Amino acid sequence: MVSLRHISVAFTAAVTAVGAALFVALNLIYKRRVWPPEDYYVFKEEEEERRERQVLVLGLDGAGKSSVLQGLSGGAGKRHCRPTRGFNFIRLHTPACQLDFLEIGGGEELRAYWPEFLRKTHILVYVVDSSDRSRLPQAKDELHRLLRVDTQLPVVVLGNKQDKPNAANVHELRDALSLGSLAEQRRLHLLMLQLGSTGTISSHSIQNLQDVLLKLL
């Protein structure tokens, strides 16, 4: 007999797949170049293509990925972000380019699908709960598994929840995630995130993230 857990996992995976398919379909409707089928031909000016960049936001469940997207989208006021069961998407317009952020949930049943979304990604943003030291080894393993799939992809690692007690500092986080072994192989940045007065990620931290992303594009 199929267990309820297996049904839940299958349902969650199906929701994610359907959501990702809708994400692709909507972008195709607007003639965007985001994870198109292999036989889909894009007729766009080269200059326009350079203005569109895809940012994939990953991290273990509870790391704070949705809070990062909320900060990037200018969400005001403190708001509790529920764990992402499928995916979230926001679009930001900057003077230099348009950034499309796609967040995939970090639950165990979804992490197996992460590598499938790397193919058309320009930058990987990997969010880590720096206060949860017990899960740092798991966060490291998942990050390095992704980076073995694409050895050239630029990466921004976000040390989130720096306001929490016992949060790992920048040096501890770099060692815990073995980032030193990656620095010479690819463009990699480690940023630490702080909460602002409203209880959301501070505007200073968000501005630093935006500046780094634009430098990598």
mmCIF file with all atom_site columns, C-alpha atoms in Angstrom:
data_model
loop_
_atom_site.group_PDB
_atom_site.id
_atom_site.type_symbol
_atom_site.label_atom_id
_atom_site.label_alt_id
_atom_site.label_comp_id
_atom_site.label_asym_id
_atom_site.label_entity_id
_atom_site.label_seq_id
_atom_site.pdbx_PDB_ins_code
_atom_site.Cartn_x
_atom_site.Cartn_y
_atom_site.Cartn_z
_atom_site.occupancy
_atom_site.B_iso_or_equiv
_atom_site.pdbx_formal_charge
_atom_site.auth_seq_id
_atom_site.auth_comp_id
_atom_site.auth_asym_id
_atom_site.auth_atom_id
_atom_site.pdbx_PDB_model_num
ATOM 1   C CA . MET A 1 1   ? 0.000  0.000  0.000   1.00 0.00 ? 1   MET A CA 1
ATOM 2   C CA . VAL A 1 2   ? 1.299  3.414  -0.912  1.00 0.00 ? 2   VAL A CA 1
ATOM 3   C CA . SER A 1 3   ? 1.994  5.448  2.240   1.00 0.00 ? 3   SER A CA 1
ATOM 4   C CA . LEU A 1 4   ? 0.609  8.934  2.802   1.00 0.00 ? 4   LEU A CA 1
ATOM 5   C CA . ARG A 1 5   ? 4.177  10.255 2.837   1.00 0.00 ? 5   ARG A CA 1
ATOM 6   C CA . HIS A 1 6   ? 4.840  8.851  -0.630  1.00 0.00 ? 6   HIS A CA 1
ATOM 7   C CA . ILE A 1 7   ? 1.600  10.400 -1.864  1.00 0.00 ? 7   ILE A CA 1
ATOM 8   C CA . SER A 1 8   ? 2.586  13.762 -0.345  1.00 0.00 ? 8   SER A CA 1
ATOM 9   C CA . VAL A 1 9   ? 6.052  13.623 -1.925  1.00 0.00 ? 9   VAL A CA 1
ATOM 10  C CA . ALA A 1 10  ? 4.622  12.699 -5.318  1.00 0.00 ? 10  ALA A CA 1
ATOM 11  C CA . PHE A 1 11  ? 2.024  15.456 -5.085  1.00 0.00 ? 11  PHE A CA 1
ATOM 12  C CA . THR A 1 12  ? 4.623  18.076 -4.094  1.00 0.00 ? 12  THR A CA 1
ATOM 13  C CA . ALA A 1 13  ? 6.911  17.040 -6.946  1.00 0.00 ? 13  ALA A CA 1
ATOM 14  C CA . ALA A 1 14  ? 3.995  17.183 -9.362  1.00 0.00 ? 14  ALA A CA 1
ATOM 15  C CA . VAL A 1 15  ? 3.046  20.680 -8.167  1.00 0.00 ? 15  VAL A CA 1
ATOM 16  C CA . THR A 1 16  ? 6.625  21.826 -8.659  1.00 0.00 ? 16  THR A CA 1
ATOM 17  C CA . ALA A 1 17  ? 6.789  20.347 -12.161 1.00 0.00 ? 17  ALA A CA 1
ATOM 18  C CA . VAL A 1 18  ? 3.464  21.917 -13.138 1.00 0.00 ? 18  VAL A CA 1
ATOM 19  C CA . GLY A 1 19  ? 4.495  25.244 -11.661 1.00 0.00 ? 19  GLY A CA 1
ATOM 20  C CA . ALA A 1 20  ? 7.787  25.215 -13.522 1.00 0.00 ? 20  ALA A CA 1
ATOM 21  C CA . ALA A 1 21  ? 5.957  24.344 -16.738 1.00 0.00 ? 21  ALA A CA 1
ATOM 22  C CA . LEU A 1 22  ? 3.589  27.275 -16.233 1.00 0.00 ? 22  LEU A CA 1
ATOM 23  C CA . PHE A 1 23  ? 6.598  29.506 -15.581 1.00 0.00 ? 23  PHE A CA 1
ATOM 24  C CA . VAL A 1 24  ? 8.078  28.449 -18.915 1.00 0.00 ? 24  VAL A CA 1
ATOM 25  C CA . ALA A 1 25  ? 4.758  28.823 -20.716 1.00 0.00 ? 25  ALA A CA 1
ATOM 26  C CA . LEU A 1 26  ? 4.170  32.345 -19.442 1.00 0.00 ? 26  LEU A CA 1
ATOM 27  C CA . ASN A 1 27  ? 7.620  33.398 -20.510 1.00 0.00 ? 27  ASN A CA 1
ATOM 28  C CA . LEU A 1 28  ? 7.118  31.892 -23.947 1.00 0.00 ? 28  LEU A CA 1
ATOM 29  C CA . ILE A 1 29  ? 3.868  33.808 -24.282 1.00 0.00 ? 29  ILE A CA 1
ATOM 30  C CA . TYR A 1 30  ? 5.793  36.994 -23.647 1.00 0.00 ? 30  TYR A CA 1
ATOM 31  C CA . LYS A 1 31  ? 8.500  35.752 -26.018 1.00 0.00 ? 31  LYS A CA 1
ATOM 32  C CA . ARG A 1 32  ? 11.048 35.357 -23.252 1.00 0.00 ? 32  ARG A CA 1
ATOM 33  C CA . ARG A 1 33  ? 14.060 33.047 -23.289 1.00 0.00 ? 33  ARG A CA 1
ATOM 34  C CA . VAL A 1 34  ? 13.623 31.134 -20.051 1.00 0.00 ? 34  VAL A CA 1
ATOM 35  C CA . TRP A 1 35  ? 14.075 27.362 -20.056 1.00 0.00 ? 35  TRP A CA 1
ATOM 36  C CA . PRO A 1 36  ? 12.619 26.870 -23.576 1.00 0.00 ? 36  PRO A CA 1
ATOM 37  C CA . PRO A 1 37  ? 12.174 23.444 -25.207 1.00 0.00 ? 37  PRO A CA 1
ATOM 38  C CA . GLU A 1 38  ? 15.152 22.217 -27.216 1.00 0.00 ? 38  GLU A CA 1
ATOM 39  C CA . ASP A 1 39  ? 13.378 22.875 -30.502 1.00 0.00 ? 39  ASP A CA 1
ATOM 40  C CA . TYR A 1 40  ? 12.207 26.380 -29.588 1.00 0.00 ? 40  TYR A CA 1
ATOM 41  C CA . TYR A 1 41  ? 13.904 29.038 -31.698 1.00 0.00 ? 41  TYR A CA 1
ATOM 42  C CA . VAL A 1 42  ? 14.261 32.523 -30.305 1.00 0.00 ? 42  VAL A CA 1
ATOM 43  C CA . PHE A 1 43  ? 14.234 35.436 -32.719 1.00 0.00 ? 43  PHE A CA 1
ATOM 44  C CA . LYS A 1 44  ? 15.409 38.336 -30.569 1.00 0.00 ? 44  LYS A CA 1
ATOM 45  C CA . GLU A 1 45  ? 17.930 41.074 -30.985 1.00 0.00 ? 45  GLU A CA 1
ATOM 46  C CA . GLU A 1 46  ? 21.242 40.258 -29.301 1.00 0.00 ? 46  GLU A CA 1
ATOM 47  C CA . GLU A 1 47  ? 21.074 43.480 -27.322 1.00 0.00 ? 47  GLU A CA 1
ATOM 48  C CA . GLU A 1 48  ? 17.689 42.554 -25.896 1.00 0.00 ? 48  GLU A CA 1
ATOM 49  C CA . GLU A 1 49  ? 18.875 39.078 -24.931 1.00 0.00 ? 49  GLU A CA 1
ATOM 50  C CA . ARG A 1 50  ? 21.743 40.556 -22.974 1.00 0.00 ? 50  ARG A CA 1
ATOM 51  C CA . ARG A 1 51  ? 19.269 42.506 -20.852 1.00 0.00 ? 51  ARG A CA 1
ATOM 52  C CA . GLU A 1 52  ? 17.520 39.373 -19.539 1.00 0.00 ? 52  GLU A CA 1
ATOM 53  C CA . ARG A 1 53  ? 19.164 37.278 -16.862 1.00 0.00 ? 53  ARG A CA 1
ATOM 54  C CA . GLN A 1 54  ? 17.884 34.361 -14.815 1.00 0.00 ? 54  GLN A CA 1
ATOM 55  C CA . VAL A 1 55  ? 18.811 33.982 -11.120 1.00 0.00 ? 55  VAL A CA 1
ATOM 56  C CA . LEU A 1 56  ? 18.111 30.682 -9.387  1.00 0.00 ? 56  LEU A CA 1
ATOM 57  C CA . VAL A 1 57  ? 17.566 30.916 -5.608  1.00 0.00 ? 57  VAL A CA 1
ATOM 58  C CA . LEU A 1 58  ? 18.177 27.678 -3.692  1.00 0.00 ? 58  LEU A CA 1
ATOM 59  C CA . GLY A 1 59  ? 18.883 26.567 -0.142  1.00 0.00 ? 59  GLY A CA 1
ATOM 60  C CA . LEU A 1 60  ? 17.658 24.114 2.474   1.00 0.00 ? 60  LEU A CA 1
ATOM 61  C CA . ASP A 1 61  ? 14.143 24.452 3.821   1.00 0.00 ? 61  ASP A CA 1
ATOM 62  C CA . GLY A 1 62  ? 13.981 27.193 6.436   1.00 0.00 ? 62  GLY A CA 1
ATOM 63  C CA . ALA A 1 63  ? 17.095 28.986 5.176   1.00 0.00 ? 63  ALA A CA 1
ATOM 64  C CA . GLY A 1 64  ? 15.132 32.150 4.376   1.00 0.00 ? 64  GLY A CA 1
ATOM 65  C CA . LYS A 1 65  ? 14.925 32.086 0.571   1.00 0.00 ? 65  LYS A CA 1
ATOM 66  C CA . SER A 1 66  ? 11.431 33.582 0.463   1.00 0.00 ? 66  SER A CA 1
ATOM 67  C CA . SER A 1 67  ? 12.515 36.368 2.820   1.00 0.00 ? 67  SER A CA 1
ATOM 68  C CA . VAL A 1 68  ? 15.308 37.228 0.399   1.00 0.00 ? 68  VAL A CA 1
ATOM 69  C CA . LEU A 1 69  ? 12.825 37.452 -2.485  1.00 0.00 ? 69  LEU A CA 1
ATOM 70  C CA . GLN A 1 70  ? 10.511 39.536 -0.315  1.00 0.00 ? 70  GLN A CA 1
ATOM 71  C CA . GLY A 1 71  ? 13.365 41.949 0.376   1.00 0.00 ? 71  GLY A CA 1
ATOM 72  C CA . LEU A 1 72  ? 14.344 42.125 -3.281  1.00 0.00 ? 72  LEU A CA 1
ATOM 73  C CA . SER A 1 73  ? 10.777 42.859 -4.316  1.00 0.00 ? 73  SER A CA 1
ATOM 74  C CA . GLY A 1 74  ? 10.545 45.725 -1.848  1.00 0.00 ? 74  GLY A CA 1
ATOM 75  C CA . GLY A 1 75  ? 8.115  44.015 0.523   1.00 0.00 ? 75  GLY A CA 1
ATOM 76  C CA . ALA A 1 76  ? 7.421  46.367 3.390   1.00 0.00 ? 76  ALA A CA 1
ATOM 77  C CA . GLY A 1 77  ? 6.747  45.408 6.977   1.00 0.00 ? 77  GLY A CA 1
ATOM 78  C CA . LYS A 1 78  ? 7.423  42.207 8.841   1.00 0.00 ? 78  LYS A CA 1
ATOM 79  C CA . ARG A 1 79  ? 5.754  39.219 7.278   1.00 0.00 ? 79  ARG A CA 1
ATOM 80  C CA . HIS A 1 80  ? 6.106  35.552 8.093   1.00 0.00 ? 80  HIS A CA 1
ATOM 81  C CA . CYS A 1 81  ? 7.159  33.575 5.028   1.00 0.00 ? 81  CYS A CA 1
ATOM 82  C CA . ARG A 1 82  ? 5.818  30.049 4.890   1.00 0.00 ? 82  ARG A CA 1
ATOM 83  C CA . PRO A 1 83  ? 8.058  27.249 3.604   1.00 0.00 ? 83  PRO A CA 1
ATOM 84  C CA . THR A 1 84  ? 8.001  27.095 -0.184  1.00 0.00 ? 84  THR A CA 1
ATOM 85  C CA . ARG A 1 85  ? 6.263  23.918 -1.365  1.00 0.00 ? 85  ARG A CA 1
ATOM 86  C CA . GLY A 1 86  ? 6.880  24.515 -5.055  1.00 0.00 ? 86  GLY A CA 1
ATOM 87  C CA . PHE A 1 87  ? 8.417  27.676 -6.438  1.00 0.00 ? 87  PHE A CA 1
ATOM 88  C CA . ASN A 1 88  ? 8.313  31.473 -6.173  1.00 0.00 ? 88  ASN A CA 1
ATOM 89  C CA . PHE A 1 89  ? 9.108  33.967 -8.905  1.00 0.00 ? 89  PHE A CA 1
ATOM 90  C CA . ILE A 1 90  ? 9.808  37.703 -8.991  1.00 0.00 ? 90  ILE A CA 1
ATOM 91  C CA . ARG A 1 91  ? 11.029 40.023 -11.748 1.00 0.00 ? 91  ARG A CA 1
ATOM 92  C CA . LEU A 1 92  ? 13.202 43.072 -11.150 1.00 0.00 ? 92  LEU A CA 1
ATOM 93  C CA . HIS A 1 93  ? 13.978 45.810 -13.636 1.00 0.00 ? 93  HIS A CA 1
ATOM 94  C CA . THR A 1 94  ? 17.332 47.565 -13.282 1.00 0.00 ? 94  THR A CA 1
ATOM 95  C CA . PRO A 1 95  ? 19.017 50.135 -15.539 1.00 0.00 ? 95  PRO A CA 1
ATOM 96  C CA . ALA A 1 96  ? 21.462 47.463 -16.692 1.00 0.00 ? 96  ALA A CA 1
ATOM 97  C CA . CYS A 1 97  ? 19.153 44.475 -17.247 1.00 0.00 ? 97  CYS A CA 1
ATOM 98  C CA . GLN A 1 98  ? 16.057 42.599 -16.209 1.00 0.00 ? 98  GLN A CA 1
ATOM 99  C CA . LEU A 1 99  ? 16.522 39.990 -13.477 1.00 0.00 ? 99  LEU A CA 1
ATOM 100 C CA . ASP A 1 100 ? 14.167 37.026 -13.165 1.00 0.00 ? 100 ASP A CA 1
ATOM 101 C CA . PHE A 1 101 ? 14.459 35.259 -9.795  1.00 0.00 ? 101 PHE A CA 1
ATOM 102 C CA . LEU A 1 102 ? 13.173 31.704 -9.481  1.00 0.00 ? 102 LEU A CA 1
ATOM 103 C CA . GLU A 1 103 ? 13.114 30.119 -6.019  1.00 0.00 ? 103 GLU A CA 1
ATOM 104 C CA . ILE A 1 104 ? 12.671 26.361 -5.692  1.00 0.00 ? 104 ILE A CA 1
ATOM 105 C CA . GLY A 1 105 ? 11.601 24.874 -2.353  1.00 0.00 ? 105 GLY A CA 1
ATOM 106 C CA . GLY A 1 106 ? 14.337 23.326 -0.206  1.00 0.00 ? 106 GLY A CA 1
ATOM 107 C CA . GLY A 1 107 ? 12.507 20.303 1.193   1.00 0.00 ? 107 GLY A CA 1
ATOM 108 C CA . GLU A 1 108 ? 14.077 16.874 0.786   1.00 0.00 ? 108 GLU A CA 1
ATOM 109 C CA . GLU A 1 109 ? 11.528 15.848 -1.863  1.00 0.00 ? 109 GLU A CA 1
ATOM 110 C CA . LEU A 1 110 ? 12.396 18.867 -4.034  1.00 0.00 ? 110 LEU A CA 1
ATOM 111 C CA . ARG A 1 111 ? 16.186 18.979 -3.769  1.00 0.00 ? 111 ARG A CA 1
ATOM 112 C CA . ALA A 1 112 ? 16.525 16.136 -6.274  1.00 0.00 ? 112 ALA A CA 1
ATOM 113 C CA . TYR A 1 113 ? 15.044 18.450 -8.922  1.00 0.00 ? 113 TYR A CA 1
ATOM 114 C CA . TRP A 1 114 ? 17.410 21.363 -8.293  1.00 0.00 ? 114 TRP A CA 1
ATOM 115 C CA . PRO A 1 115 ? 20.014 20.425 -10.943 1.00 0.00 ? 115 PRO A CA 1
ATOM 116 C CA . GLU A 1 116 ? 17.304 20.413 -13.626 1.00 0.00 ? 116 GLU A CA 1
ATOM 117 C CA . PHE A 1 117 ? 16.947 24.193 -13.260 1.00 0.00 ? 117 PHE A CA 1
ATOM 118 C CA . LEU A 1 118 ? 20.643 25.020 -13.673 1.00 0.00 ? 118 LEU A CA 1
ATOM 119 C CA . ARG A 1 119 ? 20.701 24.705 -17.453 1.00 0.00 ? 119 ARG A CA 1
ATOM 120 C CA . LYS A 1 120 ? 19.480 28.224 -18.264 1.00 0.00 ? 120 LYS A CA 1
ATOM 121 C CA . THR A 1 121 ? 20.609 29.933 -15.070 1.00 0.00 ? 121 THR A CA 1
ATOM 122 C CA . HIS A 1 122 ? 23.058 32.827 -15.204 1.00 0.00 ? 122 HIS A CA 1
ATOM 123 C CA . ILE A 1 123 ? 23.679 33.113 -11.444 1.00 0.00 ? 123 ILE A CA 1
ATOM 124 C CA . LEU A 1 124 ? 23.019 30.785 -8.512  1.00 0.00 ? 124 LEU A CA 1
ATOM 125 C CA . VAL A 1 125 ? 22.044 32.417 -5.212  1.00 0.00 ? 125 VAL A CA 1
ATOM 126 C CA . TYR A 1 126 ? 22.431 29.895 -2.389  1.00 0.00 ? 126 TYR A CA 1
ATOM 127 C CA . VAL A 1 127 ? 20.856 30.847 0.944   1.00 0.00 ? 127 VAL A CA 1
ATOM 128 C CA . VAL A 1 128 ? 22.178 29.371 4.197   1.00 0.00 ? 128 VAL A CA 1
ATOM 129 C CA . ASP A 1 129 ? 20.770 29.666 7.717   1.00 0.00 ? 129 ASP A CA 1
ATOM 130 C CA . SER A 1 130 ? 23.992 30.666 9.447   1.00 0.00 ? 130 SER A CA 1
ATOM 131 C CA . SER A 1 131 ? 22.395 30.232 12.887  1.00 0.00 ? 131 SER A CA 1
ATOM 132 C CA . ASP A 1 132 ? 21.584 26.541 12.333  1.00 0.00 ? 132 ASP A CA 1
ATOM 133 C CA . ARG A 1 133 ? 25.059 25.114 12.757  1.00 0.00 ? 133 ARG A CA 1
ATOM 134 C CA . SER A 1 134 ? 23.810 21.521 12.894  1.00 0.00 ? 134 SER A CA 1
ATOM 135 C CA . ARG A 1 135 ? 22.661 21.711 9.252   1.00 0.00 ? 135 ARG A CA 1
ATOM 136 C CA . LEU A 1 136 ? 25.701 23.469 7.822   1.00 0.00 ? 136 LEU A CA 1
ATOM 137 C CA . PRO A 1 137 ? 27.277 20.147 6.727   1.00 0.00 ? 137 PRO A CA 1
ATOM 138 C CA . GLN A 1 138 ? 24.088 19.297 4.826   1.00 0.00 ? 138 GLN A CA 1
ATOM 139 C CA . ALA A 1 139 ? 23.975 22.772 3.295   1.00 0.00 ? 139 ALA A CA 1
ATOM 140 C CA . LYS A 1 140 ? 27.589 22.305 2.184   1.00 0.00 ? 140 LYS A CA 1
ATOM 141 C CA . ASP A 1 141 ? 26.899 18.910 0.623   1.00 0.00 ? 141 ASP A CA 1
ATOM 142 C CA . GLU A 1 142 ? 23.901 20.204 -1.345  1.00 0.00 ? 142 GLU A CA 1
ATOM 143 C CA . LEU A 1 143 ? 25.832 23.259 -2.561  1.00 0.00 ? 143 LEU A CA 1
ATOM 144 C CA . HIS A 1 144 ? 28.815 21.254 -3.762  1.00 0.00 ? 144 HIS A CA 1
ATOM 145 C CA . ARG A 1 145 ? 26.502 18.730 -5.447  1.00 0.00 ? 145 ARG A CA 1
ATOM 146 C CA . LEU A 1 146 ? 25.024 21.604 -7.468  1.00 0.00 ? 146 LEU A CA 1
ATOM 147 C CA . LEU A 1 147 ? 28.388 23.091 -8.327  1.00 0.00 ? 147 LEU A CA 1
ATOM 148 C CA . ARG A 1 148 ? 29.631 19.778 -9.688  1.00 0.00 ? 148 ARG A CA 1
ATOM 149 C CA . VAL A 1 149 ? 26.802 19.939 -12.238 1.00 0.00 ? 149 VAL A CA 1
ATOM 150 C CA . ASP A 1 150 ? 27.961 23.322 -13.580 1.00 0.00 ? 150 ASP A CA 1
ATOM 151 C CA . THR A 1 151 ? 31.600 24.144 -12.922 1.00 0.00 ? 151 THR A CA 1
ATOM 152 C CA . GLN A 1 152 ? 31.438 27.664 -14.369 1.00 0.00 ? 152 GLN A CA 1
ATOM 153 C CA . LEU A 1 153 ? 28.216 29.059 -12.890 1.00 0.00 ? 153 LEU A CA 1
ATOM 154 C CA . PRO A 1 154 ? 28.770 32.223 -10.788 1.00 0.00 ? 154 PRO A CA 1
ATOM 155 C CA . VAL A 1 155 ? 27.565 31.781 -7.195  1.00 0.00 ? 155 VAL A CA 1
ATOM 156 C CA . VAL A 1 156 ? 26.440 34.157 -4.465  1.00 0.00 ? 156 VAL A CA 1
ATOM 157 C CA . VAL A 1 157 ? 26.217 32.467 -1.055  1.00 0.00 ? 157 VAL A CA 1
ATOM 158 C CA . LEU A 1 158 ? 24.043 34.339 1.443   1.00 0.00 ? 158 LEU A CA 1
ATOM 159 C CA . GLY A 1 159 ? 24.719 33.823 5.136   1.00 0.00 ? 159 GLY A CA 1
ATOM 160 C CA . ASN A 1 160 ? 21.217 34.556 6.371   1.00 0.00 ? 160 ASN A CA 1
ATOM 161 C CA . LYS A 1 161 ? 19.869 35.145 9.919   1.00 0.00 ? 161 LYS A CA 1
ATOM 162 C CA . GLN A 1 162 ? 22.982 36.890 11.204  1.00 0.00 ? 162 GLN A CA 1
ATOM 163 C CA . ASP A 1 163 ? 20.831 38.472 13.910  1.00 0.00 ? 163 ASP A CA 1
ATOM 164 C CA . LYS A 1 164 ? 20.173 35.078 15.529  1.00 0.00 ? 164 LYS A CA 1
ATOM 165 C CA . PRO A 1 165 ? 22.176 33.894 18.558  1.00 0.00 ? 165 PRO A CA 1
ATOM 166 C CA . ASN A 1 166 ? 25.213 31.747 17.777  1.00 0.00 ? 166 ASN A CA 1
ATOM 167 C CA . ALA A 1 167 ? 25.114 32.597 14.056  1.00 0.00 ? 167 ALA A CA 1
ATOM 168 C CA . ALA A 1 168 ? 28.308 31.597 12.250  1.00 0.00 ? 168 ALA A CA 1
ATOM 169 C CA . ASN A 1 169 ? 30.392 34.590 11.207  1.00 0.00 ? 169 ASN A CA 1
ATOM 170 C CA . VAL A 1 170 ? 31.798 35.065 7.733   1.00 0.00 ? 170 VAL A CA 1
ATOM 171 C CA . HIS A 1 171 ? 35.009 33.124 8.428   1.00 0.00 ? 171 HIS A CA 1
ATOM 172 C CA . GLU A 1 172 ? 33.203 30.235 10.125  1.00 0.00 ? 172 GLU A CA 1
ATOM 173 C CA . LEU A 1 173 ? 30.673 30.017 7.321   1.00 0.00 ? 173 LEU A CA 1
ATOM 174 C CA . ARG A 1 174 ? 33.378 30.047 4.658   1.00 0.00 ? 174 ARG A CA 1
ATOM 175 C CA . ASP A 1 175 ? 35.114 27.131 6.381   1.00 0.00 ? 175 ASP A CA 1
ATOM 176 C CA . ALA A 1 176 ? 31.899 25.202 7.127   1.00 0.00 ? 176 ALA A CA 1
ATOM 177 C CA . LEU A 1 177 ? 30.842 25.358 3.472   1.00 0.00 ? 177 LEU A CA 1
ATOM 178 C CA . SER A 1 178 ? 34.381 24.704 2.151   1.00 0.00 ? 178 SER A CA 1
ATOM 179 C CA . LEU A 1 179 ? 34.172 27.797 -0.030  1.00 0.00 ? 179 LEU A CA 1
ATOM 180 C CA . GLY A 1 180 ? 37.934 28.199 -0.113  1.00 0.00 ? 180 GLY A CA 1
ATOM 181 C CA . SER A 1 181 ? 38.205 25.223 -2.444  1.00 0.00 ? 181 SER A CA 1
ATOM 182 C CA . LEU A 1 182 ? 35.869 26.921 -4.929  1.00 0.00 ? 182 LEU A CA 1
ATOM 183 C CA . ALA A 1 183 ? 37.258 30.436 -5.027  1.00 0.00 ? 183 ALA A CA 1
ATOM 184 C CA . GLU A 1 184 ? 39.799 29.737 -7.761  1.00 0.00 ? 184 GLU A CA 1
ATOM 185 C CA . GLN A 1 185 ? 37.410 27.756 -9.956  1.00 0.00 ? 185 GLN A CA 1
ATOM 186 C CA . ARG A 1 186 ? 34.573 30.254 -10.403 1.00 0.00 ? 186 ARG A CA 1
ATOM 187 C CA . ARG A 1 187 ? 33.276 33.699 -9.514  1.00 0.00 ? 187 ARG A CA 1
ATOM 188 C CA . LEU A 1 188 ? 31.994 33.305 -5.964  1.00 0.00 ? 188 LEU A CA 1
ATOM 189 C CA . HIS A 1 189 ? 30.800 35.826 -3.376  1.00 0.00 ? 189 HIS A CA 1
ATOM 190 C CA . LEU A 1 190 ? 29.809 35.319 0.262   1.00 0.00 ? 190 LEU A CA 1
ATOM 191 C CA . LEU A 1 191 ? 27.462 37.944 1.718   1.00 0.00 ? 191 LEU A CA 1
ATOM 192 C CA . MET A 1 192 ? 26.028 38.122 5.216   1.00 0.00 ? 192 MET A CA 1
ATOM 193 C CA . LEU A 1 193 ? 22.413 39.251 5.669   1.00 0.00 ? 193 LEU A CA 1
ATOM 194 C CA . GLN A 1 194 ? 21.094 41.331 8.556   1.00 0.00 ? 194 GLN A CA 1
ATOM 195 C CA . LEU A 1 195 ? 17.534 42.149 9.568   1.00 0.00 ? 195 LEU A CA 1
ATOM 196 C CA . GLY A 1 196 ? 16.408 45.766 9.501   1.00 0.00 ? 196 GLY A CA 1
ATOM 197 C CA . SER A 1 197 ? 14.147 47.613 11.939  1.00 0.00 ? 197 SER A CA 1
ATOM 198 C CA . THR A 1 198 ? 10.986 46.246 10.286  1.00 0.00 ? 198 THR A CA 1
ATOM 199 C CA . GLY A 1 199 ? 12.001 42.635 10.880  1.00 0.00 ? 199 GLY A CA 1
ATOM 200 C CA . THR A 1 200 ? 12.783 42.001 7.217   1.00 0.00 ? 200 THR A CA 1
ATOM 201 C CA . ILE A 1 201 ? 16.209 41.792 5.611   1.00 0.00 ? 201 ILE A CA 1
ATOM 202 C CA . SER A 1 202 ? 17.833 45.213 5.812   1.00 0.00 ? 202 SER A CA 1
ATOM 203 C CA . SER A 1 203 ? 17.833 47.485 2.788   1.00 0.00 ? 203 SER A CA 1
ATOM 204 C CA . HIS A 1 204 ? 21.625 47.724 3.081   1.00 0.00 ? 204 HIS A CA 1
ATOM 205 C CA . SER A 1 205 ? 21.975 43.938 2.759   1.00 0.00 ? 205 SER A CA 1
ATOM 206 C CA . ILE A 1 206 ? 19.582 43.874 -0.199  1.00 0.00 ? 206 ILE A CA 1
ATOM 207 C CA . GLN A 1 207 ? 21.473 46.696 -1.919  1.00 0.00 ? 207 GLN A CA 1
ATOM 208 C CA . ASN A 1 208 ? 24.766 44.826 -1.458  1.00 0.00 ? 208 ASN A CA 1
ATOM 209 C CA . LEU A 1 209 ? 23.189 41.734 -3.009  1.00 0.00 ? 209 LEU A CA 1
ATOM 210 C CA . GLN A 1 210 ? 21.866 43.685 -5.981  1.00 0.00 ? 210 GLN A CA 1
ATOM 211 C CA . ASP A 1 211 ? 25.272 45.318 -6.523  1.00 0.00 ? 211 ASP A CA 1
ATOM 212 C CA . VAL A 1 212 ? 27.041 41.937 -6.522  1.00 0.00 ? 212 VAL A CA 1
ATOM 213 C CA . LEU A 1 213 ? 24.517 40.405 -8.926  1.00 0.00 ? 213 LEU A CA 1
ATOM 214 C CA . LEU A 1 214 ? 24.943 43.238 -11.406 1.00 0.00 ? 214 LEU A CA 1
ATOM 215 C CA . LYS A 1 215 ? 28.733 42.905 -11.249 1.00 0.00 ? 215 LYS A CA 1
ATOM 216 C CA . LEU A 1 216 ? 28.479 39.215 -12.076 1.00 0.00 ? 216 LEU A CA 1
ATOM 217 C CA . LEU A 1 217 ? 26.306 39.754 -15.171 1.00 0.00 ? 217 LEU A CA 1
#
